[in-house]
Amino acid sequence: MALPAESVAAARVLSPREREVLDLLANGLTGEEAAVRLSLSPETIRTHIRNAMGKLGARTRVHAVAIAMRRGEIV
């Protein structure tokens, strides 16, 4: 059973940019490739990944992607 849209939005803990970065990683891009795609520095991408990992309680970037997908933060 799907959650109502307002419940999903309330349950989200990641920023829109963190979701965007994790989505790119989920689609196979490296951090460097995500940086180029988003016109950001690689260090900024690493910061978004690190912040997302902290918010999700993930141990690795792959773990962060898995948790974000399971929570519905990314599709």
Coordinates of N, CA, C and O in Angstrom, one line a residue:
M1 N 0.8 -1.2 0.0 CA 0.0 0.0 0.0 C 0.9 1.2 0.0 O 1.8 1.4 0.8
A2 N 0.6 2.2 -0.9 CA 1.4 3.4 -1.0 C 1.0 4.4 0.0 O -0.2 4.4 0.5
L3 N 2.0 5.2 0.5 CA 1.7 6.2 1.4 C 1.1 7.4 0.7 O 1.4 7.7 -0.5
P4 N 0.2 8.2 1.3 CA -0.3 9.4 0.7 C 0.9 10.4 0.4 O 1.9 10.3 1.1
A5 N 0.7 11.2 -0.6 CA 1.8 12.1 -1.0 C 2.3 13.0 0.2 O 3.5 13.2 0.3
E6 N 1.4 13.4 1.0 CA 1.9 14.3 2.1 C 2.7 13.5 3.1 O 3.6 14.0 3.8
S7 N 2.4 12.2 3.3 CA 3.1 11.4 4.2 C 4.5 11.1 3.7 O 5.5 11.1 4.5
V8 N 4.6 10.9 2.4 CA 5.9 10.7 1.8 C 6.8 12.0 1.9 O 8.0 11.9 2.3
A9 N 6.2 13.1 1.6 CA 7.0 14.4 1.7 C 7.4 14.6 3.2 O 8.5 15.0 3.4
A10 N 6.5 14.3 4.1 CA 6.9 14.5 5.5 C 8.0 13.5 6.0 O 8.8 13.8 6.8
A11 N 8.0 12.3 5.4 CA 9.0 11.3 5.8 C 10.4 11.6 5.1 O 11.3 11.0 5.5
R12 N 10.5 12.4 4.1 CA 11.7 12.7 3.5 C 12.7 13.4 4.4 O 12.3 14.4 5.0
V13 N 13.9 13.0 4.4 CA 14.9 13.6 5.2 C 16.0 14.3 4.4 O 16.8 15.1 4.9
L14 N 16.1 13.8 3.1 CA 17.2 14.3 2.3 C 16.7 15.6 1.6 O 15.5 15.8 1.3
S15 N 17.7 16.5 1.3 CA 17.4 17.7 0.5 C 17.2 17.3 -0.9 O 17.6 16.2 -1.4
P16 N 16.6 18.2 -1.7 CA 16.4 17.9 -3.1 C 17.7 17.6 -3.8 O 17.8 16.7 -4.6
R17 N 18.8 18.3 -3.5 CA 20.1 18.1 -4.1 C 20.7 16.8 -3.7 O 21.2 16.0 -4.5
E18 N 20.5 16.4 -2.4 CA 21.0 15.1 -2.0 C 20.3 14.0 -2.7 O 20.9 13.0 -3.1
R19 N 19.0 14.1 -2.9 CA 18.2 13.1 -3.6 C 18.7 13.1 -5.1 O 18.8 12.0 -5.6
E20 N 18.9 14.2 -5.7 CA 19.4 14.3 -7.1 C 20.7 13.5 -7.2 O 20.9 12.8 -8.2
V21 N 21.7 13.8 -6.3 CA 23.0 13.2 -6.4 C 22.9 11.7 -6.2 O 23.4 10.9 -7.0
L22 N 22.1 11.2 -5.2 CA 21.9 9.8 -5.0 C 21.2 9.1 -6.2 O 21.6 8.0 -6.5
D23 N 20.3 9.8 -6.8 CA 19.7 9.3 -8.0 C 20.7 9.1 -9.1 O 20.6 8.0 -9.8
L24 N 21.6 10.0 -9.3 CA 22.6 9.8 -10.3 C 23.5 8.7 -10.0 O 23.8 7.9 -10.9
L25 N 23.9 8.5 -8.8 CA 24.7 7.3 -8.4 C 23.9 6.0 -8.6 O 24.5 5.1 -9.1
A26 N 22.6 6.1 -8.3 CA 21.8 4.9 -8.5 C 21.7 4.5 -10.0 O 21.5 3.3 -10.3
N27 N 21.8 5.5 -10.8 CA 21.8 5.3 -12.3 C 23.2 5.0 -12.9 O 23.3 5.0 -14.1
G28 N 24.1 4.8 -12.0 CA 25.4 4.3 -12.5 C 26.5 5.4 -12.7 O 27.6 5.0 -13.1
L29 N 26.2 6.6 -12.4 CA 27.2 7.6 -12.5 C 28.2 7.6 -11.4 O 27.8 7.3 -10.2
T30 N 29.4 7.9 -11.6 CA 30.4 8.1 -10.5 C 30.2 9.5 -9.9 O 29.5 10.3 -10.5
G31 N 30.9 9.7 -8.8 CA 30.8 11.1 -8.2 C 31.3 12.1 -9.2 O 30.8 13.2 -9.3
E32 N 32.4 11.8 -9.9 CA 33.0 12.7 -10.8 C 32.0 13.0 -12.0 O 31.8 14.2 -12.4
E33 N 31.3 12.0 -12.5 CA 30.4 12.2 -13.6 C 29.2 13.0 -13.1 O 28.7 13.8 -13.8
A34 N 28.8 12.7 -11.8 CA 27.6 13.5 -11.3 C 28.0 15.0 -11.2 O 27.2 15.9 -11.4
A35 N 29.3 15.2 -10.8 CA 29.8 16.6 -10.7 C 29.7 17.3 -12.0 O 29.2 18.5 -12.1
V36 N 30.1 16.7 -13.1 CA 30.1 17.3 -14.4 C 28.6 17.5 -14.8 O 28.3 18.6 -15.3
R37 N 27.8 16.5 -14.6 CA 26.4 16.6 -15.0 C 25.7 17.7 -14.3 O 24.8 18.4 -14.9
L38 N 26.0 18.0 -13.0 CA 25.3 19.0 -12.2 C 26.1 20.3 -12.2 O 25.7 21.3 -11.5
S39 N 27.2 20.4 -12.9 CA 28.1 21.6 -12.9 C 28.5 22.0 -11.5 O 28.4 23.2 -11.1
L40 N 28.9 21.0 -10.7 CA 29.4 21.2 -9.4 C 30.8 20.6 -9.3 O 31.2 19.8 -10.1
S41 N 31.5 21.0 -8.2 CA 32.8 20.4 -8.0 C 32.7 19.0 -7.4 O 31.7 18.7 -6.8
P42 N 33.6 18.2 -7.7 CA 33.6 16.8 -7.1 C 33.5 16.9 -5.5 O 32.9 16.0 -4.9
E43 N 34.2 17.9 -4.9 CA 34.1 18.0 -3.5 C 32.7 18.3 -3.0 O 32.2 17.8 -2.0
T44 N 32.0 19.1 -3.8 CA 30.6 19.4 -3.4 C 29.7 18.2 -3.5 O 28.9 17.9 -2.6
I45 N 30.0 17.3 -4.5 CA 29.2 16.1 -4.7 C 29.5 15.2 -3.5 O 28.6 14.6 -2.9
R46 N 30.8 15.1 -3.1 CA 31.2 14.3 -1.9 C 30.5 14.8 -0.7 O 30.1 14.0 0.2
T47 N 30.4 16.1 -0.5 CA 29.7 16.7 0.6 C 28.2 16.3 0.7 O 27.7 15.9 1.7
H48 N 27.6 16.3 -0.5 CA 26.2 15.9 -0.6 C 26.0 14.4 -0.2 O 25.1 14.1 0.5
I49 N 26.9 13.6 -0.7 CA 26.9 12.2 -0.4 C 27.1 11.9 1.1 O 26.4 11.2 1.7
R50 N 28.1 12.6 1.6 CA 28.4 12.4 3.0 C 27.2 12.9 3.9 O 26.9 12.2 4.9
N51 N 26.6 14.0 3.6 CA 25.4 14.5 4.3 C 24.3 13.5 4.2 O 23.6 13.2 5.2
A52 N 24.0 13.0 3.0 CA 22.9 12.0 2.8 C 23.2 10.8 3.6 O 22.3 10.2 4.3
M53 N 24.5 10.3 3.6 CA 24.8 9.1 4.4 C 24.6 9.3 5.8 O 24.0 8.4 6.5
G54 N 24.9 10.5 6.4 CA 24.7 10.8 7.8 C 23.2 10.8 8.1 O 22.8 10.2 9.1
K55 N 22.4 11.4 7.3 CA 21.0 11.5 7.5 C 20.3 10.2 7.5 O 19.3 9.9 8.2
L56 N 20.8 9.3 6.6 CA 20.2 8.0 6.4 C 20.8 6.9 7.3 O 20.3 5.8 7.4
G57 N 21.9 7.2 8.0 CA 22.6 6.2 8.8 C 23.3 5.2 8.0 O 23.4 4.0 8.4
A58 N 23.7 5.6 6.8 CA 24.4 4.6 5.9 C 25.9 4.5 6.1 O 26.5 5.5 6.5
R59 N 26.4 3.4 5.9 CA 27.9 3.1 6.1 C 28.7 3.4 4.8 O 29.8 3.7 4.9
T60 N 28.0 3.2 3.6 CA 28.7 3.5 2.3 C 27.7 4.2 1.4 O 26.5 4.3 1.7
R61 N 28.3 4.7 0.3 CA 27.4 5.4 -0.7 C 26.4 4.4 -1.3 O 25.2 4.7 -1.5
V62 N 26.8 3.1 -1.5 CA 25.8 2.1 -2.0 C 24.7 1.9 -1.0 O 23.5 1.8 -1.3
H63 N 25.1 1.8 0.3 CA 24.1 1.6 1.4 C 23.2 2.8 1.4 O 21.9 2.7 1.5
A64 N 23.7 4.0 1.2 CA 22.8 5.2 1.1 C 21.8 5.2 0.0 O 20.6 5.5 0.2
V65 N 22.3 4.7 -1.2 CA 21.4 4.6 -2.3 C 20.3 3.6 -2.0 O 19.1 3.8 -2.2
A66 N 20.7 2.4 -1.4 CA 19.7 1.4 -1.1 C 18.7 1.9 -0.1 O 17.5 1.6 -0.3
I67 N 19.1 2.6 1.0 CA 18.2 3.1 2.0 C 17.3 4.1 1.3 O 16.0 4.1 1.6
A68 N 17.8 5.0 0.5 CA 17.0 6.1 -0.1 C 15.9 5.4 -1.0 O 14.8 5.9 -1.1
M69 N 16.3 4.4 -1.7 CA 15.3 3.7 -2.6 C 14.3 3.0 -1.8 O 13.1 3.1 -2.1
R70 N 14.7 2.4 -0.7 CA 13.7 1.7 0.1 C 12.7 2.6 0.8 O 11.6 2.3 1.0
R71 N 13.2 3.8 1.2 CA 12.4 4.8 1.8 C 11.5 5.6 0.8 O 10.7 6.4 1.2
G72 N 11.8 5.5 -0.5 CA 11.1 6.2 -1.5 C 11.6 7.6 -1.7 O 11.0 8.4 -2.4
E73 N 12.8 7.9 -1.2 CA 13.5 9.2 -1.4 C 13.9 9.3 -2.9 O 13.8 10.4 -3.5
I74 N 14.3 8.2 -3.5 CA 14.6 8.2 -4.9 C 13.9 7.0 -5.5 O 13.6 6.0 -4.8
V75 N 13.7 7.0 -6.8 CA 13.0 5.9 -7.5 C 14.0 5.1 -8.3 O 14.9 5.5 -8.9

